Each structure stands twice: as C-alpha cells, then as structure tokens.
Coordinates of C-alpha atoms in Angstrom, one line a residue:
Chain A
X1 CA -9.2 16.7 34.1
X2 CA -11.9 14.1 34.3
X3 CA -12.5 11.8 31.4
X4 CA -16.3 11.8 32.0
X5 CA -18.2 14.4 30.0
X6 CA -19.6 17.3 31.9
X7 CA -23.5 17.0 31.7
X8 CA -23.8 20.8 31.5
X9 CA -21.3 21.0 28.8
X10 CA -23.0 18.2 26.9
X11 CA -26.4 19.9 27.2
X12 CA -25.0 23.2 26.0
X13 CA -23.3 21.5 23.1
X14 CA -26.4 19.8 22.1
X15 CA -28.4 23.0 22.2
X16 CA -25.8 24.7 20.0
X17 CA -25.5 21.8 17.7
X18 CA -21.8 21.1 18.5
X19 CA -20.2 17.8 18.9
X20 CA -19.6 17.3 22.7
X21 CA -16.3 15.6 22.1
X22 CA -15.0 18.5 20.0
X23 CA -16.1 21.0 22.6
X24 CA -14.4 18.9 25.4
X25 CA -11.2 18.7 23.3
X26 CA -11.2 22.4 22.7
X27 CA -11.6 23.0 26.4
X28 CA -8.9 20.5 27.2
X29 CA -6.4 22.1 24.7
X30 CA -7.2 25.6 26.0
X31 CA -6.0 24.5 29.4
X32 CA -3.0 22.8 27.9
X33 CA -2.3 25.9 25.9
X34 CA -2.5 28.2 28.9
X35 CA 0.0 26.0 30.8
X36 CA 2.3 25.8 27.8
X37 CA 2.4 29.6 27.5
X38 CA 3.8 29.8 31.0
X39 CA 6.3 27.0 30.9
X40 CA 7.3 26.4 27.2
X41 CA 9.2 28.7 24.8
X42 CA 8.3 27.8 21.2
X43 CA 10.5 28.2 18.2
X44 CA 12.0 24.7 17.8
X45 CA 12.9 24.2 14.1
X46 CA 11.8 20.6 14.1
X47 CA 8.3 21.5 15.2
X48 CA 8.1 24.3 12.6
X49 CA 9.0 21.9 9.8
X50 CA 6.5 19.3 11.0
X51 CA 3.8 21.9 11.3
X52 CA 4.7 23.1 7.8
X53 CA 4.5 19.7 6.2
X54 CA 1.1 19.1 7.8
X55 CA -0.3 22.2 6.0
X56 CA 0.1 20.3 2.8
X57 CA -0.1 16.6 3.8
X58 CA -3.4 17.2 5.6
X59 CA -4.7 19.6 3.0
X60 CA -8.4 19.4 2.4
X61 CA -8.0 18.6 -1.3
X62 CA -4.4 17.5 -1.7
X63 CA -4.2 15.2 1.3
X64 CA -5.9 12.3 -0.4
X65 CA -4.0 12.5 -3.7
X66 CA -0.7 12.7 -1.8
X67 CA -1.8 9.6 0.2
X68 CA -2.4 7.8 -3.1
X69 CA 1.1 8.8 -4.4
X70 CA 2.6 7.4 -1.2
X71 CA 0.6 4.2 -1.5
X72 CA 1.6 3.8 -5.1
X73 CA 5.3 4.4 -4.2
X74 CA 5.1 1.8 -1.5
X75 CA 3.7 -0.9 -3.7
X76 CA 5.9 0.0 -6.7
X77 CA 8.9 -0.3 -4.4
X78 CA 7.6 -3.6 -3.0
X79 CA 7.0 -5.2 -6.4
X80 CA 9.7 -3.8 -8.7
X81 CA 12.6 -3.9 -6.4
X82 CA 12.0 -7.4 -5.2
X83 CA 11.8 -9.0 -8.7
X84 CA 15.5 -9.7 -9.1
X85 CA 15.8 -11.1 -5.5
X86 CA 12.8 -13.4 -6.2
X87 CA 14.6 -14.6 -9.3
X88 CA 17.7 -15.4 -7.2
X89 CA 15.7 -17.5 -4.8
X90 CA 13.9 -19.2 -7.6
X91 CA 17.2 -20.1 -9.2
X92 CA 18.5 -21.4 -5.9
X93 CA 15.5 -23.8 -5.4
X94 CA 15.7 -24.9 -9.0
X95 CA 19.3 -25.8 -8.4
X96 CA 18.4 -27.7 -5.2
X97 CA 15.5 -29.4 -7.0
X98 CA 17.8 -30.6 -9.8
X99 CA 19.6 -32.7 -7.2
X100 CA 16.6 -33.8 -5.1
X101 CA 14.8 -35.1 -8.2
X102 CA 17.7 -37.6 -8.7
X103 CA 17.1 -39.4 -5.4
X104 CA 16.7 -43.1 -6.3
X105 CA 13.5 -43.5 -4.3
X106 CA 10.8 -42.1 -6.6
X107 CA 8.2 -41.2 -4.0
X108 CA 10.7 -39.6 -1.8
X109 CA 12.2 -37.6 -4.7
X110 CA 8.7 -36.5 -5.6
X111 CA 7.9 -35.5 -2.0
X112 CA 11.0 -33.4 -1.8
X113 CA 11.0 -31.9 -5.3
X114 CA 7.3 -31.6 -6.0
X115 CA 6.1 -31.3 -2.4
X116 CA 8.5 -29.5 -0.2
X117 CA 10.6 -27.5 -2.7
X118 CA 7.6 -26.6 -5.0
X119 CA 5.5 -25.7 -2.0
X120 CA 7.6 -24.2 0.7
X121 CA 10.5 -23.4 -1.7
X122 CA 8.1 -21.5 -4.0
X123 CA 6.4 -19.6 -1.2
X124 CA 9.9 -18.6 0.1
X125 CA 10.5 -16.8 -3.2
X126 CA 8.0 -14.2 -1.9
X127 CA 10.2 -13.4 1.1
X128 CA 11.7 -10.3 -0.7
X129 CA 8.4 -8.5 -1.5
X130 CA 7.0 -9.3 1.9
X131 CA 10.1 -8.0 3.7
X132 CA 10.2 -4.9 1.4
X133 CA 6.5 -4.2 2.1
X134 CA 7.1 -4.4 5.8
X135 CA 10.1 -2.1 5.4
X136 CA 8.0 0.5 3.5
X137 CA 5.3 0.3 6.2
X138 CA 7.9 0.7 8.9
X139 CA 9.4 3.7 7.3
X140 CA 5.9 5.3 6.9
X141 CA 5.1 4.5 10.5
X142 CA 8.4 5.8 11.8
X143 CA 8.1 9.1 9.9
X144 CA 4.7 9.7 11.4
X145 CA 2.9 9.7 8.1
X146 CA 0.8 6.6 8.7
X147 CA -1.2 8.3 11.5
X148 CA -1.7 11.3 9.1
X149 CA -3.1 8.9 6.5
X150 CA -5.8 7.9 9.0
X151 CA -6.5 11.6 9.6
X152 CA -6.7 12.2 5.8
X153 CA -9.1 9.3 5.3
X154 CA -11.1 10.3 8.3
X155 CA -12.5 13.4 6.5
X156 CA -13.5 11.2 3.6
X157 CA -15.0 8.5 5.8
X158 CA -16.9 11.0 8.0
X159 CA -18.6 12.4 4.9
X160 CA -19.9 9.0 4.3
X161 CA -21.2 8.7 7.8
X162 CA -18.5 6.3 9.0
X163 CA -16.4 6.3 12.0
X164 CA -13.0 7.9 11.4
X165 CA -11.1 6.0 14.0
X166 CA -11.9 2.8 12.1
X167 CA -9.3 3.6 9.5
X168 CA -6.5 3.0 12.0
X169 CA -7.2 -0.7 12.4
X170 CA -7.8 -0.9 8.7
X171 CA -4.3 0.5 8.0
X172 CA -2.9 -2.3 10.3
X173 CA -4.7 -4.7 8.0
X174 CA -2.0 -4.1 5.3
X175 CA 0.3 -6.1 7.5
X176 CA -2.0 -8.7 9.1
X177 CA -5.8 -9.1 9.2
X178 CA -5.6 -10.6 12.7
X179 CA -3.9 -7.4 14.0
X180 CA -6.5 -5.3 12.3
X181 CA -9.4 -7.2 13.8
X182 CA -7.9 -7.0 17.3
X183 CA -7.1 -3.3 16.9
X184 CA -10.8 -2.7 16.3
X185 CA -11.3 -2.8 20.1
X186 CA -10.0 0.8 20.2
X187 CA -13.0 2.0 18.2
X188 CA -15.7 3.8 20.2
X189 CA -19.3 2.4 20.2
X190 CA -20.4 -1.2 19.9
X191 CA -21.8 -1.0 16.3
X192 CA -18.8 1.0 15.1
X193 CA -16.5 -1.5 16.6
X194 CA -18.4 -4.4 15.1
X195 CA -18.4 -2.7 11.7
X196 CA -14.7 -2.4 11.9
X197 CA -14.2 -6.0 12.9
X198 CA -16.3 -7.1 10.0
X199 CA -14.6 -5.0 7.3
X200 CA -11.0 -5.3 8.5
X201 CA -10.5 -8.6 6.7
X202 CA -11.2 -6.8 3.4
X203 CA -7.9 -4.9 3.7
X204 CA -5.2 -6.7 1.7
X205 CA -2.8 -8.4 4.1
X206 CA 0.8 -9.4 3.4
X207 CA -0.3 -13.1 2.9
X208 CA -2.2 -12.1 -0.2
X209 CA 0.8 -10.4 -1.7
X210 CA 2.3 -13.5 -3.3
X211 CA -0.9 -14.2 -5.2
X212 CA -1.0 -10.7 -6.6
X213 CA 2.7 -10.7 -7.5
X214 CA 2.4 -14.1 -9.3
X215 CA -0.8 -13.4 -11.2
X216 CA 0.1 -9.7 -12.1
X217 CA 3.6 -10.8 -13.1
X218 CA 2.4 -13.6 -15.3
X219 CA -0.7 -12.0 -16.9
X220 CA 0.0 -8.2 -16.7
X221 CA 3.9 -7.9 -16.7
X222 CA 4.0 -4.4 -18.1
X223 CA 1.8 -2.9 -15.4
X224 CA 2.3 -5.5 -12.6
X225 CA 3.2 -2.9 -9.9
X226 CA 0.2 -0.8 -10.8
X227 CA -2.1 -3.9 -10.6
X228 CA -0.7 -4.8 -7.1
X229 CA -1.3 -1.2 -6.1
X230 CA -4.9 -1.3 -7.5
X231 CA -5.7 -4.4 -5.5
X232 CA -4.7 -2.6 -2.2
X233 CA -6.8 0.4 -3.2
X234 CA -9.7 -1.9 -4.1
X235 CA -9.4 -3.4 -0.6
X236 CA -9.8 0.1 1.0
X237 CA -12.7 1.0 -1.4
X238 CA -14.5 -2.3 -0.6
X239 CA -14.0 -1.8 3.1
X240 CA -15.6 1.7 2.9
X241 CA -18.4 0.6 0.7
X242 CA -19.3 -2.4 2.9
X243 CA -19.0 -0.3 6.0
X244 CA -21.5 2.2 4.4
X245 CA -23.9 -0.7 3.6
X246 CA -23.7 -2.0 7.1
X247 CA -24.1 1.4 8.5
X248 CA -27.3 2.0 6.5
X249 CA -28.8 -1.4 7.1
X250 CA -27.4 -3.3 10.2
X251 CA -26.0 -0.6 12.5
X252 CA -27.5 2.8 12.7
X253 CA -25.3 4.4 15.4
X254 CA -24.3 8.0 15.0
X255 CA -20.7 8.5 13.9
X256 CA -18.4 10.3 16.3
X257 CA -15.5 12.6 15.6
X258 CA -11.9 11.5 15.4
X259 CA -9.6 13.0 18.0
X260 CA -6.0 12.0 17.8
X261 CA -2.7 13.4 18.7
X262 CA -0.4 13.8 15.7
X263 CA 3.2 13.4 16.7
X264 CA 6.0 15.3 15.0
X265 CA 7.5 14.0 11.8
X266 CA 10.7 12.1 12.3
X267 CA 13.5 10.9 10.1
X268 CA 13.3 7.1 10.4
X269 CA 16.5 5.4 11.5
X270 CA 18.0 2.6 9.4
X271 CA 18.3 0.4 12.5
X272 CA 14.7 1.0 13.6
X273 CA 13.1 0.4 10.2
X274 CA 15.1 -2.7 9.5
X275 CA 14.4 -4.0 13.0
X276 CA 10.6 -3.6 12.5
X277 CA 10.9 -5.2 9.0
X278 CA 12.8 -8.2 10.4
X279 CA 10.4 -8.7 13.4
X280 CA 7.4 -8.7 11.2
X281 CA 9.0 -10.6 8.3
X282 CA 10.2 -13.3 10.8
X283 CA 6.6 -14.3 11.4
X284 CA 6.2 -15.1 7.7
X285 CA 9.4 -17.2 7.8
X286 CA 8.1 -19.1 10.9
X287 CA 4.8 -19.7 9.1
X288 CA 6.6 -21.0 6.1
X289 CA 8.8 -23.2 8.2
X290 CA 6.0 -24.7 10.3
X291 CA 2.4 -25.2 9.1
X292 CA 3.1 -24.3 5.4
X293 CA 5.7 -27.1 5.5
X294 CA 3.2 -29.5 6.9
X295 CA 0.6 -28.2 4.5
X296 CA 2.9 -28.8 1.5
X297 CA 3.4 -32.4 2.6
X298 CA -0.4 -32.8 3.0
X299 CA -1.0 -31.2 -0.4
X300 CA 1.6 -33.4 -2.1
X301 CA -0.2 -36.4 -0.6
X302 CA -3.5 -35.2 -1.9
X303 CA -2.1 -34.5 -5.4
X304 CA 0.0 -37.7 -5.7
X305 CA -2.5 -40.2 -4.2
X306 CA -6.0 -41.0 -5.4
X307 CA -8.5 -43.8 -5.2
X308 CA -6.1 -45.9 -7.3
X309 CA -3.2 -45.3 -4.9
X310 CA 0.2 -43.6 -5.5
X311 CA 1.3 -42.6 -9.0
X312 CA -2.0 -42.0 -10.6
X313 CA -2.4 -38.9 -12.9
X314 CA -3.0 -35.7 -11.0
X315 CA -6.5 -35.5 -12.7
X316 CA -7.5 -38.5 -10.6
X317 CA -6.0 -37.4 -7.3
X318 CA -7.8 -36.6 -4.1
X319 CA -6.9 -32.9 -4.7
X320 CA -8.7 -33.2 -8.1
X321 CA -11.7 -34.9 -6.6
X322 CA -12.0 -32.0 -4.0
X323 CA -11.5 -29.3 -6.6
X324 CA -14.0 -30.8 -9.1
X325 CA -16.6 -31.1 -6.4
X326 CA -16.8 -27.3 -6.2
X327 CA -15.7 -26.5 -9.7
X328 CA -19.2 -26.0 -11.2
X329 CA -19.8 -23.1 -8.7
X330 CA -16.7 -21.3 -10.1
X331 CA -17.2 -22.1 -13.8
X332 CA -18.8 -18.7 -14.5
X333 CA -15.5 -17.2 -13.2
X334 CA -13.4 -19.4 -15.4
X335 CA -11.6 -21.1 -12.6
X336 CA -10.2 -24.6 -13.2
X337 CA -10.3 -27.3 -10.5
X338 CA -6.7 -26.6 -9.6
X339 CA -7.6 -23.0 -8.7
X340 CA -10.7 -24.1 -6.8
X341 CA -8.6 -26.5 -4.7
X342 CA -6.0 -23.8 -4.1
X343 CA -8.8 -21.4 -3.0
X344 CA -10.2 -24.1 -0.6
X345 CA -6.7 -24.5 1.0
X346 CA -6.5 -20.7 1.1
X347 CA -9.0 -20.8 3.9
X348 CA -6.2 -21.9 6.1
X349 CA -3.8 -19.1 5.0
X350 CA -3.6 -17.1 1.8
X351 CA 0.0 -18.2 1.2
X352 CA -1.4 -21.7 0.8
X353 CA -3.2 -20.6 -2.5
X354 CA 0.1 -20.2 -4.3
X355 CA 1.7 -23.1 -2.5
X356 CA -1.2 -25.5 -3.5
X357 CA -1.1 -24.4 -7.1
X358 CA 2.7 -24.9 -7.3
X359 CA 2.4 -28.4 -5.9
X360 CA -0.6 -29.5 -8.1
X361 CA 1.1 -28.3 -11.3
X362 CA 4.5 -29.7 -10.2
X363 CA 3.0 -33.1 -9.5
X364 CA 1.1 -32.8 -12.8
X365 CA 4.5 -32.4 -14.6
X366 CA 4.1 -28.8 -15.8
X367 CA 7.4 -27.0 -16.4
X368 CA 6.6 -23.8 -14.6
X369 CA 3.6 -22.4 -12.7
X370 CA 3.5 -19.4 -14.9
X371 CA 3.2 -21.6 -18.0
X372 CA 0.5 -23.7 -16.4
X373 CA -1.5 -20.7 -15.4
X374 CA -1.4 -19.0 -18.8
X375 CA -2.5 -22.2 -20.4
X376 CA -5.4 -22.8 -18.0
X377 CA -7.1 -19.4 -17.4
X378 CA -7.7 -16.2 -19.3
X379 CA -6.3 -12.8 -18.1
X380 CA -9.7 -11.7 -17.1
X381 CA -10.2 -14.8 -15.0
X382 CA -6.8 -14.3 -13.5
X383 CA -7.8 -10.8 -12.5
X384 CA -11.1 -12.2 -11.0
X385 CA -9.0 -14.7 -9.1
X386 CA -7.0 -11.8 -7.5
X387 CA -10.2 -10.0 -6.6
X388 CA -11.6 -13.2 -5.1
X389 CA -8.5 -13.8 -3.0
X390 CA -8.6 -10.2 -1.9
X391 CA -12.2 -10.4 -0.7
X392 CA -12.8 -13.8 0.7
X393 CA -11.9 -15.0 4.2
X394 CA -8.1 -14.2 4.8
X395 CA -7.2 -17.1 7.1
X396 CA -8.4 -19.3 9.9
X397 CA -6.5 -17.2 12.4
X398 CA -8.6 -14.1 11.4
X399 CA -11.8 -16.2 11.8
X400 CA -10.6 -17.0 15.3
X401 CA -9.8 -13.4 16.0
X402 CA -13.3 -12.3 14.8
X403 CA -14.9 -15.0 17.1
X404 CA -12.9 -13.7 20.0
X405 CA -13.6 -10.0 19.4
X406 CA -17.3 -10.3 18.6
X407 CA -17.8 -13.1 21.2
X408 CA -20.4 -14.5 18.9
X409 CA -20.5 -17.4 16.5
X410 CA -23.4 -15.7 14.7
X411 CA -21.3 -12.7 13.7
X412 CA -18.3 -15.0 12.9
X413 CA -20.5 -17.0 10.5
X414 CA -22.0 -13.8 9.1
X415 CA -18.4 -12.5 8.4
X416 CA -17.4 -15.7 6.5
X417 CA -20.7 -15.8 4.5
X418 CA -20.8 -12.2 3.5
X419 CA -17.1 -12.2 2.5
X420 CA -17.7 -15.3 0.3
X421 CA -20.7 -13.7 -1.3
X422 CA -18.9 -10.4 -1.8
X423 CA -15.8 -12.1 -3.3
X424 CA -17.9 -14.1 -5.7
X425 CA -20.1 -11.2 -6.7
X426 CA -17.3 -8.8 -7.3
X427 CA -15.3 -11.4 -9.2
X428 CA -18.3 -12.1 -11.4
X429 CA -18.6 -8.3 -12.1
X430 CA -14.9 -8.4 -13.1
X431 CA -15.7 -11.2 -15.5
X432 CA -18.6 -9.3 -17.1
X433 CA -17.1 -5.8 -17.1
X434 CA -13.5 -6.9 -17.6
X435 CA -14.4 -9.0 -20.6
X436 CA -14.9 -5.8 -22.6
X437 CA -11.4 -4.5 -21.7
X438 CA -9.2 -7.5 -21.0
X439 CA -8.9 -10.2 -23.7
Chain B
X1 CA -0.3 32.1 10.2
X2 CA 1.7 34.4 7.9
X3 CA 5.4 34.3 8.2
X4 CA 5.5 31.7 10.9
X5 CA 8.2 29.7 9.1
X6 CA 10.3 32.6 7.7
X7 CA 12.8 32.7 10.6
X8 CA 13.1 28.9 10.8
X9 CA 13.8 28.1 7.2
X10 CA 15.2 31.5 6.0
X11 CA 12.9 32.2 3.2
X12 CA 12.9 35.5 1.4
X13 CA 10.3 38.1 2.4
X14 CA 9.2 38.7 -1.2
X15 CA 7.3 35.7 -2.5
X16 CA 7.2 36.8 -6.2
X17 CA 10.1 34.7 -7.5
X18 CA 9.2 31.6 -5.5
X19 CA 5.7 31.8 -6.8
X20 CA 7.0 32.1 -10.3
X21 CA 9.2 29.0 -9.6
X22 CA 6.3 27.1 -8.2
X23 CA 4.2 28.1 -11.3
X24 CA 6.8 27.1 -13.8
X25 CA 7.6 23.8 -12.1
X26 CA 4.0 23.0 -11.6
X27 CA 3.1 23.7 -15.2
X28 CA 6.1 21.7 -16.4
X29 CA 5.1 18.6 -14.3
X30 CA 1.5 19.0 -15.4
X31 CA 2.4 19.2 -19.1
X32 CA 4.7 16.2 -18.9
X33 CA 2.1 14.3 -16.8
X34 CA -0.6 15.0 -19.4
X35 CA 1.6 13.9 -22.3
X36 CA 2.4 10.7 -20.4
X37 CA -1.3 10.0 -19.8
X38 CA -2.1 10.7 -23.4
X39 CA 0.7 8.5 -24.7
X40 CA -0.3 5.7 -22.3
X41 CA -3.9 5.9 -23.5
X42 CA -2.7 5.8 -27.1
X43 CA -3.8 9.3 -28.1
X44 CA -0.3 10.4 -29.0
X45 CA 2.6 8.7 -30.8
X46 CA 4.5 6.3 -28.5
X47 CA 7.5 7.8 -26.6
X48 CA 10.1 5.8 -24.8
X49 CA 9.5 5.9 -21.0
X50 CA 6.0 7.4 -21.3
X51 CA 4.1 4.1 -21.2
X52 CA 2.9 4.1 -17.5
X53 CA -0.6 5.6 -17.2
X54 CA -0.5 5.8 -13.4
X55 CA 3.0 7.4 -13.6
X56 CA 1.4 10.2 -15.6
X57 CA -1.3 10.8 -13.0
X58 CA 1.3 10.9 -10.3
X59 CA 3.2 13.7 -12.1
X60 CA -0.1 15.6 -12.3
X61 CA -0.6 15.3 -8.6
X62 CA 3.0 16.6 -8.0
X63 CA 2.1 19.5 -10.4
X64 CA -1.1 20.1 -8.3
X65 CA 1.0 20.4 -5.1
X66 CA 3.3 23.0 -6.7
X67 CA 0.5 24.9 -8.4
X68 CA -1.5 25.1 -5.1
X69 CA 1.4 26.9 -3.6
X70 CA 1.4 29.7 -6.2
X71 CA -1.4 31.7 -4.8
X72 CA -0.2 31.9 -1.2
X73 CA 3.3 32.7 -2.4
X74 CA 2.1 35.5 -4.7
X75 CA 0.2 36.9 -1.7
X76 CA 3.5 36.9 0.1
X77 CA 2.2 34.2 2.6
X78 CA 5.0 32.0 3.8
X79 CA 2.7 29.0 4.0
X80 CA 3.2 28.6 0.3
X81 CA 6.7 27.3 0.9
X82 CA 5.2 24.2 2.5
X83 CA 3.8 23.3 -0.9
X84 CA 7.1 23.8 -2.7
X85 CA 8.8 21.6 0.0
X86 CA 6.2 18.8 -0.3
X87 CA 6.3 19.0 -4.1
X88 CA 10.1 18.5 -3.9
X89 CA 9.7 15.6 -1.5
X90 CA 7.2 13.8 -3.7
X91 CA 9.3 14.4 -6.8
X92 CA 12.3 13.1 -4.9
X93 CA 10.4 10.0 -3.8
X94 CA 9.4 9.2 -7.4
X95 CA 13.0 9.9 -8.6
X96 CA 14.5 7.7 -5.9
X97 CA 12.1 4.9 -6.7
X98 CA 13.0 5.0 -10.4
X99 CA 16.7 4.9 -9.5
X100 CA 16.2 1.8 -7.4
X101 CA 14.3 0.2 -10.2
X102 CA 17.2 0.9 -12.6
X103 CA 19.8 -0.5 -10.1
X104 CA 17.9 -3.7 -9.5
X105 CA 17.1 -4.2 -13.2
X106 CA 20.8 -3.6 -14.0
X107 CA 21.6 -6.2 -11.4
X108 CA 19.3 -8.8 -13.1
X109 CA 20.8 -7.9 -16.5
X110 CA 24.4 -8.4 -15.2
X111 CA 23.5 -11.7 -13.7
X112 CA 22.0 -12.7 -17.0
X113 CA 18.6 -13.8 -15.6
X114 CA 16.2 -14.8 -18.4
X115 CA 13.6 -12.0 -17.8
X116 CA 16.4 -9.3 -17.9
X117 CA 18.2 -10.4 -21.1
X118 CA 16.3 -7.9 -23.2
X119 CA 16.3 -5.2 -20.6
X120 CA 17.1 -1.8 -21.9
X121 CA 17.9 1.2 -19.6
X122 CA 16.1 3.6 -22.0
X123 CA 12.8 2.0 -21.0
X124 CA 13.5 2.9 -17.4
X125 CA 14.4 6.5 -18.1
X126 CA 10.9 7.8 -17.2
X127 CA 9.7 11.5 -16.9
X128 CA 9.7 11.2 -13.1
X129 CA 13.5 10.6 -13.4
X130 CA 14.6 13.4 -15.8
X131 CA 12.0 15.9 -14.6
X132 CA 13.5 15.7 -11.1
X133 CA 17.0 16.1 -12.5
X134 CA 15.9 19.2 -14.4
X135 CA 14.1 20.5 -11.3
X136 CA 17.2 20.1 -9.1
X137 CA 19.6 21.5 -11.7
X138 CA 17.4 24.6 -12.2
X139 CA 16.9 25.0 -8.5
X140 CA 20.6 24.7 -7.9
X141 CA 21.3 27.2 -10.7
X142 CA 18.8 29.7 -9.2
X143 CA 20.4 29.2 -5.7
X144 CA 23.9 29.9 -7.1
X145 CA 22.7 32.9 -9.1
X146 CA 21.0 34.3 -6.0
X147 CA 24.1 33.9 -4.0
X148 CA 26.3 35.4 -6.7
X149 CA 23.9 38.4 -6.9
X150 CA 24.2 38.9 -3.2
X151 CA 28.0 38.8 -3.4
X152 CA 28.3 41.0 -6.5
X153 CA 26.0 43.7 -5.0
X154 CA 28.1 46.6 -3.6
X155 CA 28.2 46.5 0.2
X156 CA 26.2 49.3 1.8
X157 CA 28.3 52.3 2.7
X158 CA 28.8 52.9 6.4
X159 CA 27.6 56.4 7.3
X160 CA 29.6 57.8 10.1
X161 CA 28.4 60.8 12.0
X162 CA 30.9 63.6 12.0

C-alpha cells in the first residue's frame, strides 16, 4: 500500500468533511482485517486481557483520572521510597567529610570537604530517587501503558486544537529534555514540530528532581511526595497552555489526527526494567563524575576566593558578587543572592542548582543546607523557586538540541527568552497567590 | 462487544452479583475517599492515616472506576468486568505503594536515623492499605462461598433412556 495519499480519496474526504488520514487508516485496516480473517485464528487470552484493559484505561472519562493516579503513584514511589537510601548516602559522605576536614592543609581540606564532598557528594545523595524514577518509567514503558498515556492525552490535546503526537516527545521529557526535543522530529507538520520543540523543555526532567526533593522535603515535609507530583503535573499543564498560546498566535497550522499502533500489555521483566533503569541512571552518574565534579571545584573557587584573595567571608566572594549583581531582579520573588547564583549555574545543568547551594552554604559555614534554606527564604519563595526551576531553560545541552532541531539561532534565542519570562511570571504569580495560602 | 471476554476469563453469565459487588466496593471507596478529603481539609475531626488530601481523591477515582462498571454489569454486559479488573489493579497499586513506604520507613527507624526516630507505623496505616485488605478478604470469602455452593449443590441426575 502506498504511503502517498490517494487524491481521489482526499477529495472525497474533504467533500464529506472527513479527516483524510482517518479514512486512509480505515481503508488500510480494512485490508489488514480481511487478510487476518483468512490467516489468523483469534482467541488468544493475552490479547483478550489487553483489549479488556484498554476498555477502561482508554475510557473517555476515566482515562485521564487513571493516568493521574498512575503519575501520582510513580512520583510517590520515587520520593517516599528513596528517602531512607538518601539518608544512608548522606551519612556516608558526612563520615568521609569528618576525615577530609582534618587534613592539615586548610585550603585542600576546604576544597575536598566544602567543594567536592558538599558538591558532588551532595548531588550523589539524589541517585536513589533518580534511579527509582527511571525504574518507574521503565516499568510503565515495558507494560505498554506509557503509549496509552499519549493516547489518553491526545483526546484532551485535540480538543484544544493541538497536535496529539506531540505528547509522545513530551512524555520522554520526564527523563531528559534533550531526548524530548530530539523526539519532536517525529511530529508531522513544520509548525507542530516547532511548537513541540519549544514546549518540550517545560516538561520536568530528572535533573530537576533533586531541587524538588530538597525544597519539598525541607519546606513541605508532610506533603513532599504530593508537591513533587504537582510540579510534574504543572510542567504538563504549562506545556499545553504555552502550546495553545503559540498555536493561536505564532503558528496557525491545522491539527492532524493521531494514529498509533497500541501494542499488547506486557508484564515487565525484572531484568528488563532494572537494565533500563541502570542504563539511564548511569548517565546521571557519569555527569556527576565528570562536569559536575569540575563544576564543584569551580564553584568552590568562586565561593572561597574574592577580590581580597582566599579566606574572605563568603559574602565577599566572587560567587556573592555574581549573585548580588542579579539579586535585585529576583527580590520580588524573595530569592537571596545564594539562590540567584545557584540559578545562574543552573543554566549549565539543573543538578548544578543544588550543588551550588550546597557549596556556597558549606563554605559559609552553615551546618546543613536544610537549615540554611529555612533561615534564608520563606516557604512561598521556596515554592516559587521550584516553579522557576521547572520553567526556565533546563540545561545547555537542551539549548544545543533546540539549535540543532530548529536550525535557527532566532528560535533558540526565542526559546531561552520566553522560558525565562514564563518562569519569572509564574513564580511571581506563586508569590502573589501563594502568599494567601502559604505562610 | 457483549460476552467477548466470557470464555477467556470464565465470568458468570449473570452479572447481577458482580454488579452488586462493584456497587458496594465503589460506594465504600467513595465514602472513605470523601471522609479522607474532608479530614484533610479540616472539616471533620482528625483521624490517624486520613491526612493526605490527594490520597482521598485517588480513592474517589478508584471508586469511580468500580461504579462505572455497575451499569454494564447490571445489563449483563461482560465489558463491565474490565472495570472491576482495573479497579482491583489500581487499588492493588496504591496498597503495594503503601506497603513499600512502611517497609522503608521501618528500615530507617531500625537504623535509628534522625528523621525516623519519631516514626509511628500507625501514621502509615492509610485507608488505601486497609481498604484493599478488606476488598481482598471479602472477594476471597465470596469466591470460597461460591465454590462451596457449587460443591454443596446436588449433582444433576443422569436420565437414562430405558
């Protein structure tokens, strides 16, 4: 069967008001069905069960709530289960730090304890939630539910005049924004593809997870899992809202139908799921062991040195000078210079936000990052910070991917600028509205 | 699509009892979910394990899945069993998740980590946990009773032609 659309069929479809793609798909499946009738004998129990589950999981009204339950379960699992393992890693690095701080050369002791261990060591405490998140995504993928999620969301997105297929790259954005941007090339239509490329970074990637876990755990300990879940939902909502705005203003291309093959549901294998988790999680470990290590040394240098040389108070360090330069812009959000500096370094990678905060406060002599944060910002500012981290540029690698996929510096610059404006505006809304609810 | 699954999953031809089961389970989950939401919002006196607002909404969604299956089952449509199956799966996921939370919290408490020193298992006994236990116990009891009934019924007499 030819992939080209039959002009007669297209004309007939237009006259009758049908979607040509749907008509073509119907014709195609009619042929497949007639062949199957001759060569295939139905009645396999596995298919029956899969078919049966789809009746409910793809239900017109229940599909979306069930998707929300699944999402909540995924993030609750990621957050709650990993807490005890995170504490183990924290204790381990505290134990190592108690020895490294006793090294007789002060600057070297500070570099190891406040730089490397507070930076890379602290970011490594987030290995358990990141691995658990990848495990949960792998299980959902292997069962076949994740493709159904795209199908469920398609109905919702189509109602808003958006392209349903865009949700598949967006789902990949839960793992990594670079993968999401690159997957946008599967979307039909230039403007649909561009819209997907531009909104993909709004989906919450694994690199942002440490920020949510830290802030939610410190400021909202009773509902921390729910807060993390909310941030991921907010990412989806913002991606849809921004797509809709782009669709109404920048790109006015007609949406096309989503046609996708839904495979049977499968019981995921332990080996397969853990293998996927390990392969993806390894990337995080490599990142921590390479440029986050270099970044922590650079950050320690900026926090320990200033115009007066080594050993000056952290308030006079280069990091402080950098943060204070942009601090006035973030004053309405209640962000201190330490947070502003962390957000600047977050342009490189989102993991660097937490890493930078840990190093600045460690060099400053604060006992724990949690204590330093509660002393410096209010819960509503902390929530605004999470929202800002969610919505501003994910990392340099994503910017590179956007440049490559759009082939335009103009769209790349537009992507960075709109995300910064969006992040700032929504964070400001959080401060205004949240002030009524959160003390 | 009526009765497409009946041979595969061995469901009874009459959907009356399954529809009653779906109705009862659905109403129970809805009632407990509503109570949890009201407790979390502070409209009702605090109850241990009922503090999570989102948890309450999740129970209501599980209830909605069961209750949506009532109508097709009462009309004797086998499609209704799909709702019961998915309802059980969702309830099982929430149950398993809570069990994992209890296990890891107990682990932290045994290791005497600071944040777990005041941990109390009662706070982790949430409605999603005990509702699933009640659901499985009652389903198991119904299954046993059904089988007993079949066994206790006198075997049909063989009629031989003289």
